[in-house]
RNA sequence: CGGGCCGUAGCGCAGACUGGUAGCGCGUCUGAAUGGGGUUCAGAAGGUCGCGGGUUCAAAUCCCGCCGGCCCGACCA
């Protein structure tokens, strides 16, 4: 490819809309352009990278025994009603109507479609195990598209779905995909690591997310340095807070006035001097419309993913101030569960056995002290509700650390959630009809592209791993005039590199060397071969690996040197 | 959906408070010089100042409404 024949609109300055470095570089290097919030056009360089990632994914999926299909992006709402996700996922579903006002959905994912396919086509245990995958544009009505391709409304995703006759067999399919993911991210030059994850709206038994460490990531991961444990913060568990819950001698419950106290901090300050870990925090939520109290230690914070699991539903929200007042008879700041029986009470495990605690008296301006949780709040059901904190002991001992990361893949062991809902069954060896046992395996292709940039760049631009670079080599003649020796040698090298199977782009623009150097580094080609008069006079051209050191190589040795570099 | 900020040339921004002929840098085009790290000089093109209404002799500027964008939060398969 010749630079003048393609479109690489590089930018000196980063557009104001780009907050994080990878988003800025996507735009500055001319990989994509925004059409509207969360909608991007892929320009030639960006598209080539996307295709490279896709090719790696296809190779590894095929290698893992999966077979490719392509499913419609437009889907009938009926199958989403069948699976129960029409309401569950309503917030992210794009809905459209055809000319006769019939409703359709733009698929955010394809469990329903593949399950309905499996329901009709897979009938016997002889047809399994089988795994299908597809690479498709998916749509999500994101509340807030953000960070370029990281959180877009339309994005490219690889999804795979496995079907098995039993849990054990499904586990094997899951493991194959898990292994394939490790290889895919490795080939993309990403240090992605698996973490235990919450299954969320997908449902299912358990799941792993593949995370790329990045300060700008939207996820938080708790892990131990020995590599034995890593989990999404939504899921992470520990042995509990560093300051243990008190187990003081029981004393009679005592109400005392606390005028003006609204927060945990207020009560921790003078004149009360009751630190957060000696307080009980009372949160009022509405789960599927019904009130429920969630109790935590004063210094702990609620983990909503765990709350969803404890409540058995994802449909819940904090109660409003008015709802709280009418239910409790008191306002936030003075709430408590002592003697309360008008709603379910879920208490965090850390409160089990706690005594000598302080909590709101459910009367504005008053609190209770000497609360013994088991004695005074007997209705409480114990659940894990808290978010772990850095430094706490992990379940196997070493302290937890927390870091931010980008989620690039998510694999789920689904079980029979979808197959049961959609009557996808098969006949086993014993002639018994059973639901298919499923797994699903998502990978954000466009997000992976951006994650590579986020984790591989310097102050001059992107540094593409060879495996996904738009072109492996940027051939850079430092003169554009066709008669010059520089250009003639460049043309010859261009032809020879092409013949040797090297993906090469020649910067044939009539630009000054500085401009060409800056652009090739911004776009991030792994290798630049500069042909200039100075070195050519000594029979040399310049071999400049991106981010490495320049060396002079004789003209007739450069093809060999290049092939050697690309193989390494 | 709540809170905050912003919409002026392709991009980045000034002008607004204090109303009075639309500006700067980058980019683009022309010419010249230059020719190994975003070079220099001269010239040019390019703007319904987001949209609608109001106040005023006069609105990019003040007021009201709408639309769009960004940030924080809620949400996130």
Coordinates of C-alpha atoms (C1' of nucleotides) in Angstrom, one line a residue, chain B residues 12-76:
Chain B
rG12 C1' -7.6 22.9 19.5
rC13 C1' -9.2 27.5 21.5
rA14 C1' -9.9 33.2 22.5
rG15 C1' -13.8 36.8 22.2
rA16 C1' -19.1 36.8 26.3
rC17 C1' -18.3 39.4 32.6
rU18 C1' -18.8 45.3 30.5
rG19 C1' -23.8 44.3 23.6
rG20 C1' -21.1 48.0 18.6
rU21 C1' -17.6 45.3 11.3
rA22 C1' -15.6 37.4 13.6
rG23 C1' -10.2 36.4 15.9
rC24 C1' -5.6 33.1 17.1
rG25 C1' -2.7 28.4 16.6
rC26 C1' -2.8 23.8 13.9
rG27 C1' -4.6 21.8 9.4
rU28 C1' -6.1 22.8 4.0
rC29 C1' -5.0 25.4 -1.0
rU30 C1' -1.3 28.6 -4.1
rG31 C1' 3.8 30.3 -4.7
rA32 C1' 8.8 30.5 -3.1
rA33 C1' 12.8 28.9 -0.1
rU34 C1' 14.3 24.6 2.5
rG35 C1' 15.1 19.2 2.5
rG36 C1' 17.2 13.7 8.3
rG37 C1' 12.6 14.9 13.5
rG38 C1' 5.6 18.1 12.9
rU39 C1' 10.9 23.9 8.7
rU40 C1' 10.3 29.1 7.1
rC41 C1' 8.2 33.2 4.4
rA42 C1' 4.3 35.4 1.3
rG43 C1' -0.6 34.9 -0.1
rA44 C1' -5.6 32.5 -0.2
rA45 C1' -9.9 29.8 0.8
rG46 C1' -13.0 28.4 4.8
rG47 C1' -17.8 30.5 10.0
rU48 C1' -26.3 30.4 9.3
rC49 C1' -21.1 31.9 16.3
rG50 C1' -25.8 24.5 17.8
rC51 C1' -31.4 25.6 16.8
rG52 C1' -35.8 28.7 17.9
rG53 C1' -37.8 32.7 20.4
rG54 C1' -37.3 37.3 23.3
rU55 C1' -34.9 42.1 25.0
rU56 C1' -32.3 46.1 22.2
rC57 C1' -31.2 51.2 17.5
rA58 C1' -27.7 47.0 17.6
rA59 C1' -26.9 40.1 20.2
rA60 C1' -21.5 35.2 19.5
rU61 C1' -22.1 38.3 23.9
rC62 C1' -28.1 39.5 28.0
rC63 C1' -33.0 36.5 28.9
rC64 C1' -36.2 32.0 27.9
rG65 C1' -37.0 27.3 25.6
rC66 C1' -35.1 23.2 22.8
rC67 C1' -31.2 20.1 20.7
rG68 C1' -26.3 18.1 20.9
rG69 C1' -21.7 17.0 23.4
rC70 C1' -18.3 16.1 27.6
rC71 C1' -17.4 15.1 32.8
rC72 C1' -19.1 12.9 37.8
rG73 C1' -22.9 9.6 39.6
rA74 C1' -26.7 5.8 39.0
rC75 C1' -26.2 1.6 35.3
rC76 C1' -23.0 -2.0 32.7

